[in-house]
mmCIF file of C-alpha atoms in Angstrom:
data_model
loop_
_atom_site.group_PDB
_atom_site.id
_atom_site.type_symbol
_atom_site.label_atom_id
_atom_site.label_comp_id
_atom_site.label_asym_id
_atom_site.label_seq_id
_atom_site.Cartn_x
_atom_site.Cartn_y
_atom_site.Cartn_z
ATOM 1 C CA MET A 1 123.684 142.117 107.338
ATOM 2 C CA PRO A 2 120.866 139.798 108.462
ATOM 3 C CA ASN A 3 117.870 141.461 110.086
ATOM 4 C CA PRO A 4 118.302 140.690 113.828
ATOM 5 C CA ARG A 5 114.486 140.778 114.278
ATOM 6 C CA GLU A 6 113.999 137.696 112.115
ATOM 7 C CA GLY A 7 114.106 134.156 113.447
ATOM 8 C CA LYS A 8 114.476 133.122 117.076
ATOM 9 C CA VAL A 9 116.893 133.729 119.928
ATOM 10 C CA ILE A 10 119.556 131.042 120.495
ATOM 11 C CA LEU A 11 120.011 130.072 124.145
ATOM 12 C CA GLY A 12 122.720 127.980 125.733
ATOM 13 C CA VAL A 13 123.826 127.459 129.305
ATOM 14 C CA ASN A 14 127.487 127.631 130.223
ATOM 15 C CA VAL A 15 127.811 124.849 132.781
ATOM 16 C CA LEU A 16 130.424 126.171 135.189
ATOM 17 C CA VAL A 17 130.101 122.890 137.085
ATOM 18 C CA LEU A 18 128.298 124.209 140.183
ATOM 19 C CA GLY A 19 127.682 127.844 139.256
ATOM 20 C CA TYR A 20 129.753 130.884 138.334
ATOM 21 C CA LEU A 21 130.090 132.173 141.926
ATOM 22 C CA PRO A 22 132.571 130.531 144.328
ATOM 23 C CA ALA A 23 129.884 130.120 147.000
ATOM 24 C CA ALA A 24 127.787 127.914 144.700
ATOM 25 C CA TRP A 25 129.111 124.779 146.397
ATOM 26 C CA GLN A 26 127.303 125.816 149.593
ATOM 27 C CA SER A 27 123.870 125.179 148.076
ATOM 28 C CA THR A 28 121.875 122.743 150.216
ATOM 29 C CA ARG A 29 120.884 120.967 146.999
ATOM 30 C CA LEU A 30 124.484 119.879 146.356
ATOM 31 C CA HIS A 31 126.830 117.456 148.066
ATOM 32 C CA PRO A 32 130.649 117.271 148.120
ATOM 33 C CA HIS A 33 130.779 115.012 145.069
ATOM 34 C CA SER A 34 128.090 116.644 142.916
ATOM 35 C CA PHE A 35 130.610 117.611 140.246
ATOM 36 C CA ILE A 36 131.379 113.921 139.595
ATOM 37 C CA ASP A 37 127.885 112.573 140.298
ATOM 38 C CA PRO A 38 126.324 111.093 137.120
ATOM 39 C CA GLY A 39 122.871 111.973 138.427
ATOM 40 C CA TYR A 40 123.826 115.646 138.780
ATOM 41 C CA TRP A 41 124.981 115.829 135.160
ATOM 42 C CA ASN A 42 121.940 113.968 133.869
ATOM 43 C CA GLN A 43 119.712 116.422 135.746
ATOM 44 C CA ILE A 44 121.436 119.375 134.043
ATOM 45 C CA GLY A 45 120.946 117.827 130.608
ATOM 46 C CA GLU A 46 117.337 116.870 131.273
ATOM 47 C CA VAL A 47 116.310 120.304 132.616
ATOM 48 C CA ALA A 48 118.052 122.075 129.727
ATOM 49 C CA GLU A 49 116.259 119.799 127.277
ATOM 50 C CA ARG A 50 112.909 120.357 129.013
ATOM 51 C CA ALA A 51 113.466 124.062 128.338
ATOM 52 C CA THR A 52 114.241 123.267 124.651
ATOM 53 C CA LEU A 53 117.565 125.089 124.989
ATOM 54 C CA ASP A 54 119.957 124.876 122.076
ATOM 55 C CA ALA A 55 122.998 123.637 123.973
ATOM 56 C CA VAL A 56 124.930 123.223 127.177
ATOM 57 C CA PHE A 57 128.605 124.238 127.296
ATOM 58 C CA LEU A 58 131.353 122.714 129.447
ATOM 59 C CA ALA A 59 134.951 123.931 129.604
ATOM 60 C CA ASP A 60 137.965 121.704 129.936
ATOM 61 C CA GLY A 61 140.315 122.147 132.903
ATOM 62 C CA PRO A 62 143.934 121.807 131.776
ATOM 63 C CA ALA A 63 145.121 123.486 135.007
ATOM 64 C CA LEU A 64 143.908 123.161 138.583
ATOM 65 C CA GLY A 65 142.228 126.363 139.718
ATOM 66 C CA ASP A 66 143.038 128.090 142.986
ATOM 67 C CA PRO A 67 140.768 126.327 145.520
ATOM 68 C CA SER A 68 140.845 129.412 147.759
ATOM 69 C CA TYR A 69 138.490 131.190 145.361
ATOM 70 C CA ASP A 70 137.583 128.819 142.516
ATOM 71 C CA ALA A 71 134.512 126.712 143.317
ATOM 72 C CA ASN A 72 135.025 124.876 140.049
ATOM 73 C CA ALA A 73 138.686 123.977 140.565
ATOM 74 C CA GLY A 74 137.905 120.324 139.822
ATOM 75 C CA ARG A 75 135.932 119.127 136.825
ATOM 76 C CA LEU A 76 135.463 116.155 134.544
ATOM 77 C CA GLU A 77 136.812 116.004 130.991
ATOM 78 C CA PRO A 78 133.965 117.493 128.903
ATOM 79 C CA VAL A 79 133.873 115.045 125.966
ATOM 80 C CA VAL A 80 133.642 112.052 128.298
ATOM 81 C CA ASN A 81 131.110 113.835 130.507
ATOM 82 C CA TRP A 82 128.845 114.844 127.617
ATOM 83 C CA SER A 83 129.007 111.306 126.215
ATOM 84 C CA HIS A 84 127.359 110.202 129.458
ATOM 85 C CA VAL A 85 124.715 112.954 129.293
ATOM 86 C CA ALA A 86 124.029 112.117 125.630
ATOM 87 C CA ALA A 87 122.575 108.781 126.741
ATOM 88 C CA ALA A 88 120.071 110.537 129.044
ATOM 89 C CA THR A 89 118.933 113.168 126.498
ATOM 90 C CA GLU A 90 117.706 113.309 122.895
ATOM 91 C CA ARG A 91 117.846 116.867 121.533
ATOM 92 C CA ILE A 92 120.029 119.204 123.604
ATOM 93 C CA GLY A 93 123.339 120.248 121.986
ATOM 94 C CA LEU A 94 126.504 119.226 123.856
ATOM 95 C CA ILE A 95 129.418 121.648 123.435
ATOM 96 C CA ALA A 96 132.899 120.917 124.778
ATOM 97 C CA THR A 97 135.613 123.537 125.124
ATOM 98 C CA ALA A 98 139.049 122.244 124.147
ATOM 99 C CA SER A 99 142.306 124.100 123.602
ATOM 100 C CA THR A 100 144.264 124.159 120.357
ATOM 101 C CA THR A 101 147.381 125.016 122.383
ATOM 102 C CA LEU A 102 147.597 121.834 124.461
ATOM 103 C CA ASN A 103 145.767 119.185 122.418
ATOM 104 C CA ASP A 104 146.830 117.007 119.502
ATOM 105 C CA PRO A 105 144.640 117.567 116.405
ATOM 106 C CA PHE A 106 144.275 113.902 115.446
ATOM 107 C CA ASP A 107 143.349 112.835 118.976
ATOM 108 C CA LEU A 108 140.911 115.723 119.469
ATOM 109 C CA ALA A 109 139.305 115.233 116.048
ATOM 110 C CA GLN A 110 138.682 111.596 116.949
ATOM 111 C CA ARG A 111 137.272 112.367 120.417
ATOM 112 C CA LEU A 112 134.931 115.105 119.212
ATOM 113 C CA LEU A 113 133.665 113.175 116.207
ATOM 114 C CA SER A 114 133.092 110.174 118.473
ATOM 115 C CA LEU A 115 130.915 112.348 120.740
ATOM 116 C CA ASP A 116 129.089 113.696 117.702
ATOM 117 C CA HIS A 117 128.428 110.191 116.407
ATOM 118 C CA VAL A 118 127.202 108.650 119.671
ATOM 119 C CA SER A 119 125.013 111.693 120.440
ATOM 120 C CA GLY A 120 123.315 111.572 117.030
ATOM 121 C CA GLY A 121 124.809 114.820 115.767
ATOM 122 C CA ARG A 122 124.552 117.024 118.844
ATOM 123 C CA ALA A 123 128.218 117.833 119.516
ATOM 124 C CA GLY A 124 129.994 121.161 119.253
ATOM 125 C CA TRP A 125 133.591 122.266 119.800
ATOM 126 C CA ASN A 126 134.287 125.607 121.479
ATOM 127 C CA ILE A 127 137.741 126.549 120.168
ATOM 128 C CA VAL A 128 140.081 128.300 122.596
ATOM 129 C CA THR A 129 143.774 128.970 122.963
ATOM 130 C CA THR A 130 145.279 128.548 126.433
ATOM 131 C CA ARG A 131 146.926 131.500 128.199
ATOM 132 C CA ASP A 132 147.767 129.896 131.573
ATOM 133 C CA GLY A 133 151.424 129.045 132.158
ATOM 134 C CA SER A 134 150.564 126.487 134.835
ATOM 135 C CA ALA A 135 148.509 124.589 132.258
ATOM 136 C CA ALA A 136 151.527 124.472 129.950
ATOM 137 C CA ARG A 137 153.637 122.941 132.695
ATOM 138 C CA ASN A 138 151.025 120.197 133.143
ATOM 139 C CA PHE A 139 151.873 119.212 129.568
ATOM 140 C CA GLY A 140 155.645 119.328 129.998
ATOM 141 C CA LEU A 141 156.065 122.768 128.404
ATOM 142 C CA PRO A 142 158.101 125.534 130.080
ATOM 143 C CA ASP A 143 155.454 128.160 129.310
ATOM 144 C CA ILE A 144 152.586 129.063 127.005
ATOM 145 C CA PRO A 145 153.664 130.223 123.511
ATOM 146 C CA ALA A 146 153.332 133.881 122.535
ATOM 147 C CA ARG A 147 149.814 135.037 121.643
ATOM 148 C CA ASP A 148 150.427 135.364 117.882
ATOM 149 C CA ASP A 149 151.981 131.898 117.785
ATOM 150 C CA ARG A 150 149.000 130.469 119.683
ATOM 151 C CA TYR A 151 146.550 131.888 117.156
ATOM 152 C CA ASP A 152 148.659 130.842 114.166
ATOM 153 C CA ARG A 153 148.727 127.328 115.625
ATOM 154 C CA ALA A 154 144.965 127.512 116.256
ATOM 155 C CA ALA A 155 144.251 128.422 112.607
ATOM 156 C CA GLU A 156 146.315 125.487 111.328
ATOM 157 C CA PHE A 157 144.844 123.200 114.015
ATOM 158 C CA VAL A 158 141.240 123.995 113.007
ATOM 159 C CA ASP A 159 141.963 123.514 109.301
ATOM 160 C CA LEU A 160 143.556 120.139 110.066
ATOM 161 C CA ILE A 161 140.637 119.055 112.280
ATOM 162 C CA LEU A 162 138.206 119.864 109.475
ATOM 163 C CA ALA A 163 140.314 117.916 106.978
ATOM 164 C CA LEU A 164 140.337 114.928 109.333
ATOM 165 C CA TRP A 165 136.562 115.089 109.787
ATOM 166 C CA GLU A 166 136.200 115.158 106.006
ATOM 167 C CA SER A 167 138.416 112.061 105.807
ATOM 168 C CA ALA A 168 135.912 110.228 108.005
ATOM 169 C CA GLU A 169 133.275 110.786 105.325
ATOM 170 C CA THR A 170 135.361 110.319 102.182
ATOM 171 C CA GLY A 171 137.797 107.660 103.380
ATOM 172 C CA ARG A 172 140.659 109.602 101.779
ATOM 173 C CA GLU A 173 143.844 110.123 103.760
ATOM 174 C CA VAL A 174 144.999 113.560 104.864
ATOM 175 C CA HIS A 175 148.562 114.520 103.926
ATOM 176 C CA HIS A 176 149.459 117.690 105.781
ATOM 177 C CA ARG A 177 152.752 119.582 106.087
ATOM 178 C CA GLY A 178 152.526 122.808 108.059
ATOM 179 C CA ARG A 179 154.353 125.097 110.432
ATOM 180 C CA PHE A 180 153.071 123.273 113.519
ATOM 181 C CA PHE A 181 151.883 119.863 112.336
ATOM 182 C CA ASP A 182 152.831 117.076 109.938
ATOM 183 C CA LEU A 183 150.258 114.335 109.488
ATOM 184 C CA ASP A 184 149.475 111.429 107.202
ATOM 185 C CA GLY A 185 146.340 109.432 107.943
ATOM 186 C CA ARG A 186 142.584 109.499 108.309
ATOM 187 C CA LEU A 187 139.924 108.989 110.953
ATOM 188 C CA ARG A 188 138.156 105.650 111.314
ATOM 189 C CA VAL A 189 135.253 107.181 113.266
ATOM 190 C CA PRO A 190 132.098 107.368 111.109
ATOM 191 C CA PRO A 191 130.584 110.807 110.437
ATOM 192 C CA SER A 192 127.531 111.835 112.435
ATOM 193 C CA ARG A 193 124.023 112.747 111.303
ATOM 194 C CA GLN A 194 125.112 116.400 111.147
ATOM 195 C CA GLY A 195 128.380 115.529 109.377
ATOM 196 C CA HIS A 196 130.762 116.832 112.015
ATOM 197 C CA PRO A 197 130.627 118.869 115.252
ATOM 198 C CA VAL A 198 129.562 122.518 115.156
ATOM 199 C CA LEU A 199 132.510 124.903 115.529
ATOM 200 C CA LEU A 200 132.378 127.732 118.060
ATOM 201 C CA GLN A 201 135.171 130.139 118.976
ATOM 202 C CA ALA A 202 135.801 132.026 122.199
ATOM 203 C CA GLY A 203 138.761 134.352 121.513
ATOM 204 C CA GLY A 204 138.193 138.110 121.427
ATOM 205 C CA SER A 205 141.488 139.237 119.879
ATOM 206 C CA ALA A 206 141.720 140.474 116.300
ATOM 207 C CA LYS A 207 143.070 137.108 115.146
ATOM 208 C CA GLY A 208 140.396 135.298 117.147
ATOM 209 C CA ARG A 209 137.603 137.308 115.520
ATOM 210 C CA ALA A 210 139.101 136.741 112.070
ATOM 211 C CA LEU A 211 139.255 132.988 112.755
ATOM 212 C CA ALA A 212 135.631 133.078 113.883
ATOM 213 C CA GLY A 213 134.528 134.781 110.685
ATOM 214 C CA ARG A 214 136.458 132.309 108.549
ATOM 215 C CA ARG A 215 135.557 129.040 110.270
ATOM 216 C CA ALA A 216 133.220 129.302 113.287
ATOM 217 C CA GLU A 217 129.480 128.717 113.350
ATOM 218 C CA GLY A 218 129.155 130.428 116.729
ATOM 219 C CA VAL A 219 131.135 132.840 118.907
ATOM 220 C CA PHE A 220 131.133 132.624 122.695
ATOM 221 C CA ALA A 221 131.709 136.360 123.137
ATOM 222 C CA ALA A 222 132.510 138.549 126.152
ATOM 223 C CA GLU A 223 130.459 141.760 126.100
ATOM 224 C CA LEU A 224 129.670 144.291 128.826
ATOM 225 C CA THR A 225 128.101 147.080 126.762
ATOM 226 C CA LYS A 226 125.485 146.896 124.026
ATOM 227 C CA GLN A 227 127.417 149.236 121.737
ATOM 228 C CA GLY A 228 130.560 147.136 122.106
ATOM 229 C CA ALA A 229 128.509 144.037 121.342
ATOM 230 C CA ILE A 230 127.061 145.638 118.200
ATOM 231 C CA GLU A 231 130.547 146.515 116.951
ATOM 232 C CA HIS A 232 131.807 142.968 117.634
ATOM 233 C CA TYR A 233 128.726 141.494 115.929
ATOM 234 C CA ARG A 234 129.308 143.542 112.790
ATOM 235 C CA GLU A 235 133.047 142.850 112.749
ATOM 236 C CA VAL A 236 132.694 139.069 112.846
ATOM 237 C CA LYS A 237 129.897 139.130 110.255
ATOM 238 C CA ARG A 238 132.167 141.192 107.957
ATOM 239 C CA HIS A 239 134.933 138.606 108.392
ATOM 240 C CA ALA A 240 132.445 135.918 107.374
ATOM 241 C CA ILE A 241 131.494 137.840 104.230
ATOM 242 C CA ASP A 242 135.190 138.363 103.384
ATOM 243 C CA ALA A 243 135.656 134.586 103.681
ATOM 244 C CA GLY A 244 132.853 133.991 101.170
ATOM 245 C CA ARG A 245 130.338 132.898 103.811
ATOM 246 C CA SER A 246 126.875 134.112 104.666
ATOM 247 C CA PRO A 247 126.998 136.484 107.636
ATOM 248 C CA ASP A 248 124.150 134.495 109.145
ATOM 249 C CA SER A 249 126.323 131.358 109.176
ATOM 250 C CA VAL A 250 128.112 132.510 112.351
ATOM 251 C CA LYS A 251 126.062 133.177 115.504
ATOM 252 C CA ILE A 252 127.213 135.649 118.178
ATOM 253 C CA LEU A 253 126.427 134.345 121.687
ATOM 254 C CA PRO A 254 127.862 136.367 124.592
ATOM 255 C CA GLY A 255 128.038 134.952 128.099
ATOM 256 C CA LEU A 256 125.637 136.468 130.632
ATOM 257 C CA LEU A 257 126.115 135.926 134.383
ATOM 258 C CA LEU A 258 122.764 135.621 136.183
ATOM 259 C CA SER A 259 121.326 136.184 139.639
ATOM 260 C CA LEU A 260 117.539 136.034 139.435
ATOM 261 C CA GLY A 261 114.803 136.743 141.981
ATOM 262 C CA SER A 262 111.065 137.360 142.126
ATOM 263 C CA THR A 263 111.839 141.094 142.565
ATOM 264 C CA GLU A 264 114.896 143.150 141.670
ATOM 265 C CA GLU A 265 115.519 143.734 145.387
ATOM 266 C CA GLU A 266 115.427 139.990 146.051
ATOM 267 C CA ALA A 267 117.814 139.328 143.168
ATOM 268 C CA ARG A 268 120.296 141.934 144.439
ATOM 269 C CA ARG A 269 120.066 140.532 147.947
ATOM 270 C CA ARG A 270 120.738 137.042 146.561
ATOM 271 C CA SER A 271 123.749 138.304 144.613
ATOM 272 C CA ASP A 272 125.141 140.140 147.646
ATOM 273 C CA GLU A 273 124.670 137.161 149.948
ATOM 274 C CA LEU A 274 126.345 134.749 147.539
ATOM 275 C CA HIS A 275 129.283 137.101 147.023
ATOM 276 C CA GLU A 276 129.681 137.593 150.760
ATOM 277 C CA LEU A 277 129.665 133.826 151.366
ATOM 278 C CA GLY A 278 132.731 133.589 149.172
ATOM 279 C CA PRO A 279 136.242 134.677 150.193
ATOM 280 C CA GLU A 280 136.825 138.433 150.342
ATOM 281 C CA SER A 281 139.778 138.096 147.993
ATOM 282 C CA TYR A 282 137.724 136.504 145.221
ATOM 283 C CA SER A 283 136.871 139.658 143.272
ATOM 284 C CA VAL A 284 140.436 140.963 143.374
ATOM 285 C CA GLN A 285 141.889 137.617 142.309
ATOM 286 C CA TRP A 286 139.350 137.149 139.524
ATOM 287 C CA LEU A 287 139.863 140.636 138.094
ATOM 288 C CA SER A 288 143.647 140.183 138.296
ATOM 289 C CA GLN A 289 143.346 136.994 136.276
ATOM 290 C CA ALA A 290 140.970 138.575 133.762
ATOM 291 C CA ILE A 291 143.125 141.602 132.952
ATOM 292 C CA GLY A 292 146.583 140.145 133.536
ATOM 293 C CA TYR A 293 147.488 142.649 136.265
ATOM 294 C CA ASP A 294 147.811 142.208 140.052
ATOM 295 C CA VAL A 295 144.901 144.367 141.241
ATOM 296 C CA SER A 296 145.941 143.917 144.892
ATOM 297 C CA ARG A 297 148.772 146.384 144.171
ATOM 298 C CA LEU A 298 146.277 149.174 143.437
ATOM 299 C CA ASP A 299 144.757 151.678 145.860
ATOM 300 C CA LEU A 300 141.189 150.386 146.127
ATOM 301 C CA ASP A 301 139.810 153.891 146.729
ATOM 302 C CA ALA A 302 141.519 155.457 143.706
ATOM 303 C CA ARG A 303 140.562 155.286 140.052
ATOM 304 C CA PHE A 304 142.335 152.840 137.777
ATOM 305 C CA PRO A 305 145.735 154.252 136.752
ATOM 306 C CA GLN A 306 146.190 155.040 133.074
ATOM 307 C CA ASP A 307 149.077 152.600 132.704
ATOM 308 C CA VAL A 308 146.829 149.775 133.939
ATOM 309 C CA LEU A 309 144.120 150.703 131.444
ATOM 310 C CA ASP A 310 146.698 150.803 128.669
ATOM 311 C CA ALA A 311 147.916 147.332 129.686
ATOM 312 C CA ILE A 312 144.348 146.045 129.595
ATOM 313 C CA ILE A 313 144.031 146.726 125.858
ATOM 314 C CA ASP A 314 147.601 145.891 124.822
ATOM 315 C CA PRO A 315 147.295 142.814 122.546
ATOM 316 C CA ALA A 316 150.930 141.907 123.189
ATOM 317 C CA HIS A 317 150.337 141.611 126.953
ATOM 318 C CA ALA A 318 150.992 138.016 127.997
ATOM 319 C CA GLY A 319 148.316 137.500 130.642
ATOM 320 C CA GLY A 320 144.540 137.547 130.668
ATOM 321 C CA SER A 321 141.951 137.376 127.906
ATOM 322 C CA ILE A 322 141.894 140.005 125.159
ATOM 323 C CA GLY A 323 138.110 139.721 124.910
ATOM 324 C CA PHE A 324 137.651 140.132 128.664
ATOM 325 C CA ARG A 325 140.140 143.009 128.805
ATOM 326 C CA GLN A 326 138.409 144.859 125.995
ATOM 327 C CA SER A 327 134.965 144.545 127.574
ATOM 328 C CA ILE A 328 136.255 145.459 131.048
ATOM 329 C CA TYR A 329 138.124 148.430 129.563
ATOM 330 C CA GLU A 330 134.922 149.718 127.933
ATOM 331 C CA GLN A 331 133.015 149.392 131.191
ATOM 332 C CA ILE A 332 135.640 151.200 133.277
ATOM 333 C CA ARG A 333 135.911 154.014 130.711
ATOM 334 C CA ALA A 334 132.124 154.407 130.648
ATOM 335 C CA THR A 335 131.652 154.685 134.419
ATOM 336 C CA GLY A 336 135.016 155.962 135.773
ATOM 337 C CA PRO A 337 134.818 154.058 139.087
ATOM 338 C CA THR A 338 137.398 153.590 141.787
ATOM 339 C CA VAL A 339 138.784 150.079 142.004
ATOM 340 C CA ARG A 340 136.581 149.316 145.024
ATOM 341 C CA GLU A 341 133.497 150.727 143.273
ATOM 342 C CA TYR A 342 134.219 148.653 140.187
ATOM 343 C CA LEU A 343 134.616 145.450 142.186
ATOM 344 C CA ARG A 344 131.278 146.175 143.838
ATOM 345 C CA GLN A 345 129.719 147.068 140.480
ATOM 346 C CA THR A 346 130.737 143.739 138.957
ATOM 347 C CA ARG A 347 128.383 141.962 141.352
ATOM 348 C CA TYR A 348 125.549 143.238 139.200
ATOM 349 C CA THR A 349 127.010 144.029 135.787
ATOM 350 C CA GLY A 350 129.538 141.227 135.304
ATOM 351 C CA SER A 351 133.265 141.317 134.753
ATOM 352 C CA GLY A 352 134.435 140.078 131.365
ATOM 353 C CA HIS A 353 131.103 138.444 130.608
ATOM 354 C CA GLY A 354 128.130 140.698 131.166
ATOM 355 C CA GLY A 355 126.119 140.364 134.343
ATOM 356 C CA PHE A 356 122.410 140.526 135.035
ATOM 357 C CA VAL A 357 120.702 140.827 138.408
ATOM 358 C CA GLY A 358 116.912 141.103 138.352
ATOM 359 C CA THR A 359 113.665 139.294 137.665
ATOM 360 C CA PRO A 360 112.951 136.796 134.856
ATOM 361 C CA GLU A 361 110.790 139.465 133.182
ATOM 362 C CA GLN A 362 113.649 141.979 133.274
ATOM 363 C CA LEU A 363 116.037 139.363 131.886
ATOM 364 C CA VAL A 364 113.686 138.721 128.956
ATOM 365 C CA ASP A 365 113.525 142.490 128.348
ATOM 366 C CA HIS A 366 117.348 142.550 128.253
ATOM 367 C CA ILE A 367 117.594 139.573 125.886
ATOM 368 C CA GLU A 368 114.988 141.042 123.538
ATOM 369 C CA ASP A 369 116.598 144.498 123.555
ATOM 370 C CA TRP A 370 120.074 143.221 122.632
ATOM 371 C CA TRP A 371 118.704 140.766 120.063
ATOM 372 C CA ARG A 372 116.489 143.344 118.302
ATOM 373 C CA SER A 373 119.358 145.869 118.390
ATOM 374 C CA GLY A 374 121.587 143.589 116.296
ATOM 375 C CA ALA A 375 124.050 143.019 119.121
ATOM 376 C CA VAL A 376 123.611 139.240 119.501
ATOM 377 C CA ASP A 377 122.040 136.134 118.022
ATOM 378 C CA GLY A 378 121.481 134.788 121.531
ATOM 379 C CA PHE A 379 123.193 134.253 124.875
ATOM 380 C CA ASN A 380 125.069 131.658 126.876
ATOM 381 C CA LEU A 381 123.455 132.014 130.294
ATOM 382 C CA GLN A 382 125.581 131.406 133.391
ATOM 383 C CA PRO A 383 123.564 131.089 136.635
ATOM 384 C CA ASP A 384 125.154 131.964 139.979
ATOM 385 C CA VAL A 385 124.121 128.550 141.365
ATOM 386 C CA LEU A 386 123.517 126.239 138.430
ATOM 387 C CA VAL A 387 121.104 123.764 139.992
ATOM 388 C CA ASP A 388 118.759 126.630 141.001
ATOM 389 C CA GLY A 389 119.246 129.021 138.104
ATOM 390 C CA LEU A 390 118.747 126.473 135.352
ATOM 391 C CA GLU A 391 115.306 125.587 136.711
ATOM 392 C CA VAL A 392 114.307 129.272 136.780
ATOM 393 C CA ILE A 393 115.436 129.581 133.156
ATOM 394 C CA ALA A 394 113.363 126.529 132.198
ATOM 395 C CA ASP A 395 110.243 127.344 134.203
ATOM 396 C CA GLU A 396 110.085 131.160 134.057
ATOM 397 C CA VAL A 397 112.457 132.732 131.511
ATOM 398 C CA VAL A 398 111.775 130.436 128.537
ATOM 399 C CA PRO A 399 107.937 130.652 128.847
ATOM 400 C CA LEU A 400 108.175 134.459 128.787
ATOM 401 C CA LEU A 401 110.388 134.371 125.682
ATOM 402 C CA ARG A 402 107.860 132.051 124.023
ATOM 403 C CA LYS A 403 104.997 134.430 124.777
ATOM 404 C CA ARG A 404 106.887 137.161 122.927
ATOM 405 C CA GLY A 405 107.534 134.900 119.947
ATOM 406 C CA LEU A 406 111.280 134.944 120.558
ATOM 407 C CA PHE A 407 111.891 131.272 121.341
ATOM 408 C CA ARG A 408 110.714 127.862 120.163
ATOM 409 C CA HIS A 409 107.843 126.014 121.863
ATOM 410 C CA GLU A 410 109.335 122.659 120.937
ATOM 411 C CA TYR A 411 112.326 121.296 119.085
ATOM 412 C CA THR A 412 111.867 121.129 115.321
ATOM 413 C CA THR A 413 115.372 119.714 114.721
ATOM 414 C CA ASP A 414 117.441 117.054 116.446
ATOM 415 C CA THR A 415 121.030 118.122 115.704
ATOM 416 C CA LEU A 416 122.964 121.073 117.100
ATOM 417 C CA ARG A 417 123.615 122.458 113.619
ATOM 418 C CA GLY A 418 119.909 122.075 112.914
ATOM 419 C CA HIS A 419 119.049 124.109 116.032
ATOM 420 C CA PHE A 420 121.340 126.935 114.909
ATOM 421 C CA GLN A 421 119.972 126.938 111.374
ATOM 422 C CA ALA A 422 116.352 126.806 112.551
ATOM 423 C CA ALA A 423 116.920 129.970 114.614
ATOM 424 C CA SER A 424 117.472 131.894 111.355
ATOM 425 C CA ALA A 425 114.290 130.661 109.697
#
């Protein structure tokens, strides 16, 4: 295993359009059309680049979210959006999430390689499978395929994408006959300065972790406890070794939800106020979506029933994210809260992705602790209100990391793959 105390921390920002909390849209610094305002997106890219961050992430939106609790129900297509931001930036990595369940491999290979080419080698693809039935119906499908089928399709999809990207460099046609795809052809898009986009993976199931070890260069993980993160870290690195790769070739980057303040009290007050500005049903609806169970049916003042906890970790369960369910399960087992207590607790500790409420100094302590413990290679930070939180990261968090020798003072590379590799040096 690589020594986690060598190299530098990798930092990205998961751009949840306006912020991860539903009340983010109420910021006085935003307007009703911020999410489609070119100036807003350029500002995000420019501030992230000023902080010398490794990358910004943006998810696709194959289904319309519930506007009663989802502040980010509307969003732009990430490849097109990042192509715009690429023109306003020079170094920051631009990572687009795109599903292997609802995309066509030839079309997606062409779009992503086009972004990589026009950005000068700064593109990345965050590989996901889609679990939302409403998204399937947007694509004319009656429902989402079973989980095992989704991951089998994802494995073939990724292999085919890589073959198509290779065809852009060699000029040789791809002739593929598989369970899910038949294809004869090659890409006409030229390769980028980094060859092809960096691959990241976001699934937490056993098949997702195996795919990450075999193919991914980064994992957008969901971790709530340090011990769980250490176990995940070691598991994916072992998969990489089994695939004949260096364990350092795949970077583990959990999401971390942030509410920051000049004091811990101020940060908690900010978190409380932002939660209370949102609809009361938000926490219940979000947790229901995350674990694939209707939490509104539970007694809020009782502990979680055993059958619900069993459903949370059942890989065959149709709804929710395996990675989120596993991390939530660990957190509930560790603290034994009532449902109401857990919903309150998630304001500060996160639900699915870990949460952090405190000062920039305390956040740097947390990042350093997990990094030196061999739990992570870095984090994807997710501010409560993006336009505010990103500036705090740039102006306060990053300088503190630099003082401790944990983060770069300036870019030494100009491709996303270069950023990842430089972090190991």
